[in-house]
mmCIF file with all atom_site columns, C-alpha atoms in Angstrom:
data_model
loop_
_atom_site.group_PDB
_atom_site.id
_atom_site.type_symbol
_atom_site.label_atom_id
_atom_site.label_alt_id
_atom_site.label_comp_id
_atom_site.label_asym_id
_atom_site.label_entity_id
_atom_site.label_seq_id
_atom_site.pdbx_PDB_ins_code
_atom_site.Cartn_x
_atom_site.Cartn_y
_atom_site.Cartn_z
_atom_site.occupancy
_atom_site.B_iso_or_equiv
_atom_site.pdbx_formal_charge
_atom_site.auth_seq_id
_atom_site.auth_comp_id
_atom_site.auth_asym_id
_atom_site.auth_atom_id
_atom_site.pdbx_PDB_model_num
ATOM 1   C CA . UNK U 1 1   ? 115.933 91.167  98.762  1.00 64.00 ? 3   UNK U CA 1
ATOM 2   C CA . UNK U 1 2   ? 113.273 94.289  99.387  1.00 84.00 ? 4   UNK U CA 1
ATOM 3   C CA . UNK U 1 3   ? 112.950 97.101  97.094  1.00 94.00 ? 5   UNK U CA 1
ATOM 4   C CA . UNK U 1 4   ? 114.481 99.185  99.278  1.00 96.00 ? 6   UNK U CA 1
ATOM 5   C CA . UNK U 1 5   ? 117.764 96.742  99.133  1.00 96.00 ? 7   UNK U CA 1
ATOM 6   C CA . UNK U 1 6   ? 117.397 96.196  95.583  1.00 97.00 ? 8   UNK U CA 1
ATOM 7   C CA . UNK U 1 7   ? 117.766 100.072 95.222  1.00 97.00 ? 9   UNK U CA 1
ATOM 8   C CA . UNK U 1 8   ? 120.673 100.456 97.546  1.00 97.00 ? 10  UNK U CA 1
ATOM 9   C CA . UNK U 1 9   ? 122.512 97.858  95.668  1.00 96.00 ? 11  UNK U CA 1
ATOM 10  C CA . UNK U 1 10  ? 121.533 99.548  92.266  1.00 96.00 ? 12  UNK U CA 1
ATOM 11  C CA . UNK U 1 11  ? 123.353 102.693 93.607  1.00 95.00 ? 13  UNK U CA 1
ATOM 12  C CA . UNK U 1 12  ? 126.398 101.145 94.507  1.00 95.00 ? 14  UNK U CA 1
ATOM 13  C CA . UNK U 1 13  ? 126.475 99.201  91.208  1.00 95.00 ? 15  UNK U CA 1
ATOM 14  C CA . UNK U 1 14  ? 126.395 102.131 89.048  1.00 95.00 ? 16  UNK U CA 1
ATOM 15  C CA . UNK U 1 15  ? 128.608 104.997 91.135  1.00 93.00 ? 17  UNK U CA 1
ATOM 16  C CA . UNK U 1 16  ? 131.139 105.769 89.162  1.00 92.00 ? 18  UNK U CA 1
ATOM 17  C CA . UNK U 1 17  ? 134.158 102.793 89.045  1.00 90.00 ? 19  UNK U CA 1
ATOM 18  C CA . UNK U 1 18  ? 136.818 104.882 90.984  1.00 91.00 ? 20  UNK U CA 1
ATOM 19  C CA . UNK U 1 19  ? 137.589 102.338 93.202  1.00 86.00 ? 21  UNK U CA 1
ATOM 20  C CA . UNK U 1 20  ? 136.407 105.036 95.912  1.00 89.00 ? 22  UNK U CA 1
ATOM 21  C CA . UNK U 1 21  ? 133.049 105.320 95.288  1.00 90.00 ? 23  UNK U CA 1
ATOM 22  C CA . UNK U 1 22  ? 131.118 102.452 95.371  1.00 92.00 ? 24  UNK U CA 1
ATOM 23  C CA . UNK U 1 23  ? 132.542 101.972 98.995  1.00 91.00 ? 25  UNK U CA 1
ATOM 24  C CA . UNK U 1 24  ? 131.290 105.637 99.871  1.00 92.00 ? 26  UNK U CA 1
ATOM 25  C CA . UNK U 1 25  ? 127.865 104.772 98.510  1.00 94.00 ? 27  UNK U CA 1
ATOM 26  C CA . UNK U 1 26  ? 127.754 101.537 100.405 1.00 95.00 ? 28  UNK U CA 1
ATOM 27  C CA . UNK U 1 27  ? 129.409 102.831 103.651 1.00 95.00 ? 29  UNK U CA 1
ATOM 28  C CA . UNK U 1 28  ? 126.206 105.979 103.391 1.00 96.00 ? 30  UNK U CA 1
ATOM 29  C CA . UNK U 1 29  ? 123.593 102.945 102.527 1.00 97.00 ? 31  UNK U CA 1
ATOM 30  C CA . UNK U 1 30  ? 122.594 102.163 106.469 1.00 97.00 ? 32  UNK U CA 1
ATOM 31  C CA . UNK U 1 31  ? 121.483 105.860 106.580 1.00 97.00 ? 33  UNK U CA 1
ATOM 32  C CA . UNK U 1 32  ? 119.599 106.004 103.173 1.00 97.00 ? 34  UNK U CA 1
ATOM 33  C CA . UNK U 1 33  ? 118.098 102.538 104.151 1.00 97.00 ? 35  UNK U CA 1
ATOM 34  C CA . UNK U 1 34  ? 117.015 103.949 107.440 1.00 97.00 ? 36  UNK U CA 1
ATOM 35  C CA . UNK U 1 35  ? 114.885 107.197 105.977 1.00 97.00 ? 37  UNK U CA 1
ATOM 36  C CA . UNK U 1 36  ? 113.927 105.160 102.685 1.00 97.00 ? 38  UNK U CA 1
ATOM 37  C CA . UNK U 1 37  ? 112.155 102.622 105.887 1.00 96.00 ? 39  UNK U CA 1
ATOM 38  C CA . UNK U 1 38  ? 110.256 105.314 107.490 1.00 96.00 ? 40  UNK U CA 1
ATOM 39  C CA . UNK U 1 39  ? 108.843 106.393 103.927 1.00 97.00 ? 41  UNK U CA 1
ATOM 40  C CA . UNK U 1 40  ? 105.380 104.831 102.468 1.00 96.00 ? 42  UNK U CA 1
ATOM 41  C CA . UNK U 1 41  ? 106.031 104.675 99.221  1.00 96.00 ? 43  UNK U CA 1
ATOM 42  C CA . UNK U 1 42  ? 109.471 102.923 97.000  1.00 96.00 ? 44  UNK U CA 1
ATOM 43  C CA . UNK U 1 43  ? 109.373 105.464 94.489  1.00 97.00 ? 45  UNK U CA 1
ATOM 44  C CA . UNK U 1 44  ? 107.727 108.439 94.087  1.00 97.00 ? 46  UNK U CA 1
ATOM 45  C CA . UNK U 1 45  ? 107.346 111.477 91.742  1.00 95.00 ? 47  UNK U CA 1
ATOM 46  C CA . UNK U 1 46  ? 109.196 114.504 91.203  1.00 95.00 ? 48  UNK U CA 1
ATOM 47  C CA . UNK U 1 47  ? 108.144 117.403 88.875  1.00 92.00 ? 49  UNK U CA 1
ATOM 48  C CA . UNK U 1 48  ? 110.825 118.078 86.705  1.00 91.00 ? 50  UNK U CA 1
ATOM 49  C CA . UNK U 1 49  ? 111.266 120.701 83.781  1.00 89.00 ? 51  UNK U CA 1
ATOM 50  C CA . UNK U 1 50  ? 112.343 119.613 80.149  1.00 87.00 ? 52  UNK U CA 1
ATOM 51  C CA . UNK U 1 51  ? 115.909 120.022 81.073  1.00 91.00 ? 53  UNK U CA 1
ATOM 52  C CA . UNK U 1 52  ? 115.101 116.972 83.933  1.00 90.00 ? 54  UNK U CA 1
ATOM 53  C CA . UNK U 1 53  ? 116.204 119.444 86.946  1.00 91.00 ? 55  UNK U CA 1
ATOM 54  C CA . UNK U 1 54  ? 113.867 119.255 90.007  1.00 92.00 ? 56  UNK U CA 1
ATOM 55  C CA . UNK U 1 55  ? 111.109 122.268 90.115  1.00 90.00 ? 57  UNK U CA 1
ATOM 56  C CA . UNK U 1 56  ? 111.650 123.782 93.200  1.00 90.00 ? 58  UNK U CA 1
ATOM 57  C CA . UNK U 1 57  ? 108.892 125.571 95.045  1.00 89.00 ? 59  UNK U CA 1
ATOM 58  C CA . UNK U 1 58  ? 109.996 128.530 97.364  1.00 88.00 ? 60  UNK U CA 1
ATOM 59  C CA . UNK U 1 59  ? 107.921 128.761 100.045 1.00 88.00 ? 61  UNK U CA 1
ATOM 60  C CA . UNK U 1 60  ? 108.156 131.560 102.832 1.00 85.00 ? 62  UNK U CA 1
ATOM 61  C CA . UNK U 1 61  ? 107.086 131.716 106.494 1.00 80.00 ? 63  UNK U CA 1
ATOM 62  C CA . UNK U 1 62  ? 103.669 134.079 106.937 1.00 82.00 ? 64  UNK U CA 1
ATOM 63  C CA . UNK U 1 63  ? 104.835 135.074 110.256 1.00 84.00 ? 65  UNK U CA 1
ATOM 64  C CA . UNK U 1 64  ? 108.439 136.450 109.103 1.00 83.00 ? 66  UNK U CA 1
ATOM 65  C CA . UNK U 1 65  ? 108.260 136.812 105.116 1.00 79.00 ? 67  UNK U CA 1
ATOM 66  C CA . UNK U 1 66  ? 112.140 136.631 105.110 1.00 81.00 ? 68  UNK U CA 1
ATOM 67  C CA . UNK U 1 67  ? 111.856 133.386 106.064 1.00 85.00 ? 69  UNK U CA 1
ATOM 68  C CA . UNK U 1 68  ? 112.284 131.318 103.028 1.00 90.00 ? 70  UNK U CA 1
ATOM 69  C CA . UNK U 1 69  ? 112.858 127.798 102.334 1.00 93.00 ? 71  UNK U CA 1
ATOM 70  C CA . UNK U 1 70  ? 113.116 125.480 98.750  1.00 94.00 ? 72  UNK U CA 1
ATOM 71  C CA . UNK U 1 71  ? 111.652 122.249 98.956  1.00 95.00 ? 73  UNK U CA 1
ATOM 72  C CA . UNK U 1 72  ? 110.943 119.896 96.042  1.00 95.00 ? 74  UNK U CA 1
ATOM 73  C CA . UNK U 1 73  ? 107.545 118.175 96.053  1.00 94.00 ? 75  UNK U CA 1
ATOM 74  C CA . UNK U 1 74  ? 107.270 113.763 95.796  1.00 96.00 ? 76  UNK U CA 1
ATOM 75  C CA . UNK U 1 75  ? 104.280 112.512 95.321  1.00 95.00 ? 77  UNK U CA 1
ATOM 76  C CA . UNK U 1 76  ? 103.312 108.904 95.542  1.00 96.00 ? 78  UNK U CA 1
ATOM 77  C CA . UNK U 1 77  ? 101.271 108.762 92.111  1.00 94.00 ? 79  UNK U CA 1
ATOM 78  C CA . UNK U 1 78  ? 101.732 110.499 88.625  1.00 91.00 ? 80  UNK U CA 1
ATOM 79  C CA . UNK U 1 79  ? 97.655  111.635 89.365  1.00 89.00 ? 81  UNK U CA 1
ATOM 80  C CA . UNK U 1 80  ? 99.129  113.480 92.848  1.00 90.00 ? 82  UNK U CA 1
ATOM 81  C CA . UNK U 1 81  ? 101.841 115.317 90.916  1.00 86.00 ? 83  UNK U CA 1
ATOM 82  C CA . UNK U 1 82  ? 99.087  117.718 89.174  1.00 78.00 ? 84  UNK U CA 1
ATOM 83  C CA . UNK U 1 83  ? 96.940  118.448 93.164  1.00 70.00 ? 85  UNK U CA 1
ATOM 84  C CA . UNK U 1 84  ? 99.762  120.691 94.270  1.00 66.00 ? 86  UNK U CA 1
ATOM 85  C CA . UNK U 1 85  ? 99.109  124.206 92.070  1.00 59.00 ? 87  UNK U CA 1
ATOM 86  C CA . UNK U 1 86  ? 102.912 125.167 92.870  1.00 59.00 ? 88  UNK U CA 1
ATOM 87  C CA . UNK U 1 87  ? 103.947 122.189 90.628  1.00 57.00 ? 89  UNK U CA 1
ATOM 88  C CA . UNK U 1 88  ? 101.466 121.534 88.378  1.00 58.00 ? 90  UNK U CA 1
ATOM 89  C CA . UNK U 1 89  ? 102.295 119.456 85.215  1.00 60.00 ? 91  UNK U CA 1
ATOM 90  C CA . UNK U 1 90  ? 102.229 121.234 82.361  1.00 70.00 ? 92  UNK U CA 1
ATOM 91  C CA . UNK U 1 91  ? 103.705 121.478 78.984  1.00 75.00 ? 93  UNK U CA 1
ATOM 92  C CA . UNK U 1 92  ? 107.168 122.564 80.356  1.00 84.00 ? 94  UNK U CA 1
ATOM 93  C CA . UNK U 1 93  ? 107.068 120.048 83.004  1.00 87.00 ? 95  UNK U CA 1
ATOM 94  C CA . UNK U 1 94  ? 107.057 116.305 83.393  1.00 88.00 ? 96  UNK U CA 1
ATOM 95  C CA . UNK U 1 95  ? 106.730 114.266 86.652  1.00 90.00 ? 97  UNK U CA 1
ATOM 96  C CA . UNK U 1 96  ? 109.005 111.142 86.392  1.00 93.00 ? 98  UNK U CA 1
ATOM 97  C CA . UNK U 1 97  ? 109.177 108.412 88.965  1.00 96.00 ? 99  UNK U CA 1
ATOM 98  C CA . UNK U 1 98  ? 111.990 107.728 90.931  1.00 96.00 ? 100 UNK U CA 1
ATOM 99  C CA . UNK U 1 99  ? 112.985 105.210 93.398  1.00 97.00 ? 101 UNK U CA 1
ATOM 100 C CA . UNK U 1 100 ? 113.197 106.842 97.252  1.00 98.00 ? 102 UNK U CA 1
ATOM 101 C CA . UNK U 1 101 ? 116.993 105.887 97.723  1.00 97.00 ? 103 UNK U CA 1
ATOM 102 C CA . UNK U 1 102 ? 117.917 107.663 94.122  1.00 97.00 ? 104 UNK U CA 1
ATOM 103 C CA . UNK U 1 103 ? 115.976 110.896 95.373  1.00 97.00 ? 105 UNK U CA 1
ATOM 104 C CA . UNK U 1 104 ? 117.929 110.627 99.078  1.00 97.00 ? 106 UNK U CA 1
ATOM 105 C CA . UNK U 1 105 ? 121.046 110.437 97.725  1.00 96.00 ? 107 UNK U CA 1
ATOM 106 C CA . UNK U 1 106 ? 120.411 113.355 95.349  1.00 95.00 ? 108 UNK U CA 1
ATOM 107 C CA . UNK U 1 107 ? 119.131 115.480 97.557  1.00 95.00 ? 109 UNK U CA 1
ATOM 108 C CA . UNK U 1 108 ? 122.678 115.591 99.722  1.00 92.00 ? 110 UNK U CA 1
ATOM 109 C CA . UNK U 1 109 ? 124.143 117.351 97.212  1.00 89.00 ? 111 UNK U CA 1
ATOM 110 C CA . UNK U 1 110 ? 121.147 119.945 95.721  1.00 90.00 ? 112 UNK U CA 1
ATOM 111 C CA . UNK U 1 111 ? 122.804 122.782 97.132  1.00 88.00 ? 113 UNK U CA 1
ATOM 112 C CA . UNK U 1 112 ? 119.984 125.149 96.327  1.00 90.00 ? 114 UNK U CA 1
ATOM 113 C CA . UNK U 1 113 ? 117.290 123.001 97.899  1.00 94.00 ? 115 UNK U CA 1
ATOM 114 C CA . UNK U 1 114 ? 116.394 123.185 101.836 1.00 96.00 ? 116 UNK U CA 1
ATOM 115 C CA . UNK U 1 115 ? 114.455 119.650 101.921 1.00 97.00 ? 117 UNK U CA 1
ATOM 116 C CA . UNK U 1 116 ? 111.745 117.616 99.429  1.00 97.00 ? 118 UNK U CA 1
ATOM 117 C CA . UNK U 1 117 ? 108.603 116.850 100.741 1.00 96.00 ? 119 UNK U CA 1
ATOM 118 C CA . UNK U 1 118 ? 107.488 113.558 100.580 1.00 97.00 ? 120 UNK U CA 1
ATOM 119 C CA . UNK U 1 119 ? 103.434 113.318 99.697  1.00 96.00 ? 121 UNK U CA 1
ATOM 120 C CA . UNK U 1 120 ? 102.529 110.017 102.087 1.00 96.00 ? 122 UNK U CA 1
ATOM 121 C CA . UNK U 1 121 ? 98.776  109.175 100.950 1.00 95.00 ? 123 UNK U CA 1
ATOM 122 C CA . UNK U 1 122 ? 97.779  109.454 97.533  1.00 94.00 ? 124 UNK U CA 1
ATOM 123 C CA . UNK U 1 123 ? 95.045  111.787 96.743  1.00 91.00 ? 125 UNK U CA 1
ATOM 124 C CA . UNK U 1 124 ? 95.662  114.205 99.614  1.00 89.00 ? 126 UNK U CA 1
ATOM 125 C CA . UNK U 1 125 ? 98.220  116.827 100.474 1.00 85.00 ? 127 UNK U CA 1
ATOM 126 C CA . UNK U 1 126 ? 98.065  116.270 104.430 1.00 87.00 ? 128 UNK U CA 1
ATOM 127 C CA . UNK U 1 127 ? 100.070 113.546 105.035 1.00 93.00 ? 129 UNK U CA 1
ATOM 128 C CA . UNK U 1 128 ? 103.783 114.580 104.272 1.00 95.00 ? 130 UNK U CA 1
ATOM 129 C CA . UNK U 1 129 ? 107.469 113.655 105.515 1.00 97.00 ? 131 UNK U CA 1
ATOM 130 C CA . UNK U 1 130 ? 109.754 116.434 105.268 1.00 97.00 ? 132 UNK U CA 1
ATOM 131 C CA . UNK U 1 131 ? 113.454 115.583 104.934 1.00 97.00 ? 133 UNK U CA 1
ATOM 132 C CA . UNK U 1 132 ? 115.603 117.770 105.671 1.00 97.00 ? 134 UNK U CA 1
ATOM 133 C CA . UNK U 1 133 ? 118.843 118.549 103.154 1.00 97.00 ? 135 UNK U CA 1
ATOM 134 C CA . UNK U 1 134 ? 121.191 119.431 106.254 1.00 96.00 ? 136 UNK U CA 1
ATOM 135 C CA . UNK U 1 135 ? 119.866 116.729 108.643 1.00 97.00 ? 137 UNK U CA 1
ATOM 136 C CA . UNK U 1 136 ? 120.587 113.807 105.861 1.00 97.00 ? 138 UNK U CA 1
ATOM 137 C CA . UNK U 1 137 ? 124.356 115.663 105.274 1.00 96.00 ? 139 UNK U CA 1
ATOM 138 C CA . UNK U 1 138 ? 125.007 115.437 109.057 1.00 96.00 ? 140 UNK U CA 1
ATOM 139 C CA . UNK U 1 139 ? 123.795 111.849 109.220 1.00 97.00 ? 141 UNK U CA 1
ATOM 140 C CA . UNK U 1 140 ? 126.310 110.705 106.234 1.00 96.00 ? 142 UNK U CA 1
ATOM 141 C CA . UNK U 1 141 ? 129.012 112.612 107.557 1.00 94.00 ? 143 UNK U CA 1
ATOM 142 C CA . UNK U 1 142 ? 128.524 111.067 111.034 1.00 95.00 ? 144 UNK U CA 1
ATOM 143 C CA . UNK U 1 143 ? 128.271 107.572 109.241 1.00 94.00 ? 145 UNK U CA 1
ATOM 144 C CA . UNK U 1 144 ? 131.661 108.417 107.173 1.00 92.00 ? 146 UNK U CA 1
ATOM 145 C CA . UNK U 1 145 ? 133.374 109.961 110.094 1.00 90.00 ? 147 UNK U CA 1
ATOM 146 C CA . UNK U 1 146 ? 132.453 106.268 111.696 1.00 90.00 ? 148 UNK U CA 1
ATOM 147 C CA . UNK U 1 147 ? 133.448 103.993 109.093 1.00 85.00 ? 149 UNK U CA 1
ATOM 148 C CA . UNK U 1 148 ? 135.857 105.480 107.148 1.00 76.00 ? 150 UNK U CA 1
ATOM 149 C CA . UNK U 1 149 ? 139.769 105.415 108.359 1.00 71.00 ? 151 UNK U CA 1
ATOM 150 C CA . UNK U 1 150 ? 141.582 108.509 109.626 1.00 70.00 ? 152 UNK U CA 1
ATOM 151 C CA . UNK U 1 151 ? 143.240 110.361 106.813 1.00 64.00 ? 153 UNK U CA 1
ATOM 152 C CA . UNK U 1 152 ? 146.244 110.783 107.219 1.00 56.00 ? 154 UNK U CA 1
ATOM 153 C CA . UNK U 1 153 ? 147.843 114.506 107.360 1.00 60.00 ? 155 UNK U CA 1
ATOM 154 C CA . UNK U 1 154 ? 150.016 115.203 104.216 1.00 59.00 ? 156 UNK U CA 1
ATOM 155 C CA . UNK U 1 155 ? 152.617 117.208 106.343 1.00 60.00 ? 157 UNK U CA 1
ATOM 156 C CA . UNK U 1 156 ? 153.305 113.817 108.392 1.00 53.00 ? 158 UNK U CA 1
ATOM 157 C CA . UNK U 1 157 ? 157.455 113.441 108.724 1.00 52.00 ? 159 UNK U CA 1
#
């Protein structure tokens, strides 16, 4: 088994024993396995403060200021973490690696970010994948709508 594979499998292994989850994490696993692919790296670093919630960097468009988004930063190497000057380490902050399929299936439901930004080449800040939070919602809900039978209406006589 891959990394990648290994990871999925971790996920469904530890979601919560409902007897509901664990199928909704595996039936969601084609479309985290298919962004995790496209990604360079099998884990990565996020900046985190000492309460382990993502730092978020706001960053706004220079053509229309009102134009904001909130992205979260992953770098490939603990070194990389410290080149961006939005999140750099210090003593209220700690980057901690994390596999790619963990940080996919987080970001779904971080309502107040907009994507994370995935640093592609060590040492540089030009090579970046930016995921979208909306895009990866749509994509699991098309893969649920798919898979997952019908509910049934309550009202049904």
């Amino acid at each position: 088994m891959n990394n990648i594979e290994v990871q999925i499998q971790s996920l469904i292994d530890n979601a919560p024993d409902d007897g509901m989850t664990p199928k909704l994490v595996a039936t969601i696993a084609p479309v985290l396995r298919a962004i995790a692919m496209k990604l360079r790296h099998h884990q990565y670093y996020i900046v985190q403060n000492l309460q382990e919630r993502w730092v978020l960097t706001t960053l706004s468009n220079k053509a229309n200021p009102d134009l904001e988004k909130r992205v979260v930063y992953a770098f490939p190497r603990l070194q990389d973490a410290s080149l961006s000057s939005s999140t750099a380490v210090d003593s209220q902050t700690v980057a901690k690696p994390m596999p790619v399929v963990d940080i996919l299936f987080q970001l779904v439901a971080l309502e107040p970010v907009d994507s994370i930004v995935f640093f592609e080449t060590p040492g540089t800040t030009d090579n970046t994948t930016e995921i979208l939070r909306t895009d990866l919602q749509a994509r699991i809900a098309k893969q649920l709508q798919q898979h997952l039978p019908p509910q049934v209406p309550p009202d049904i006589a």
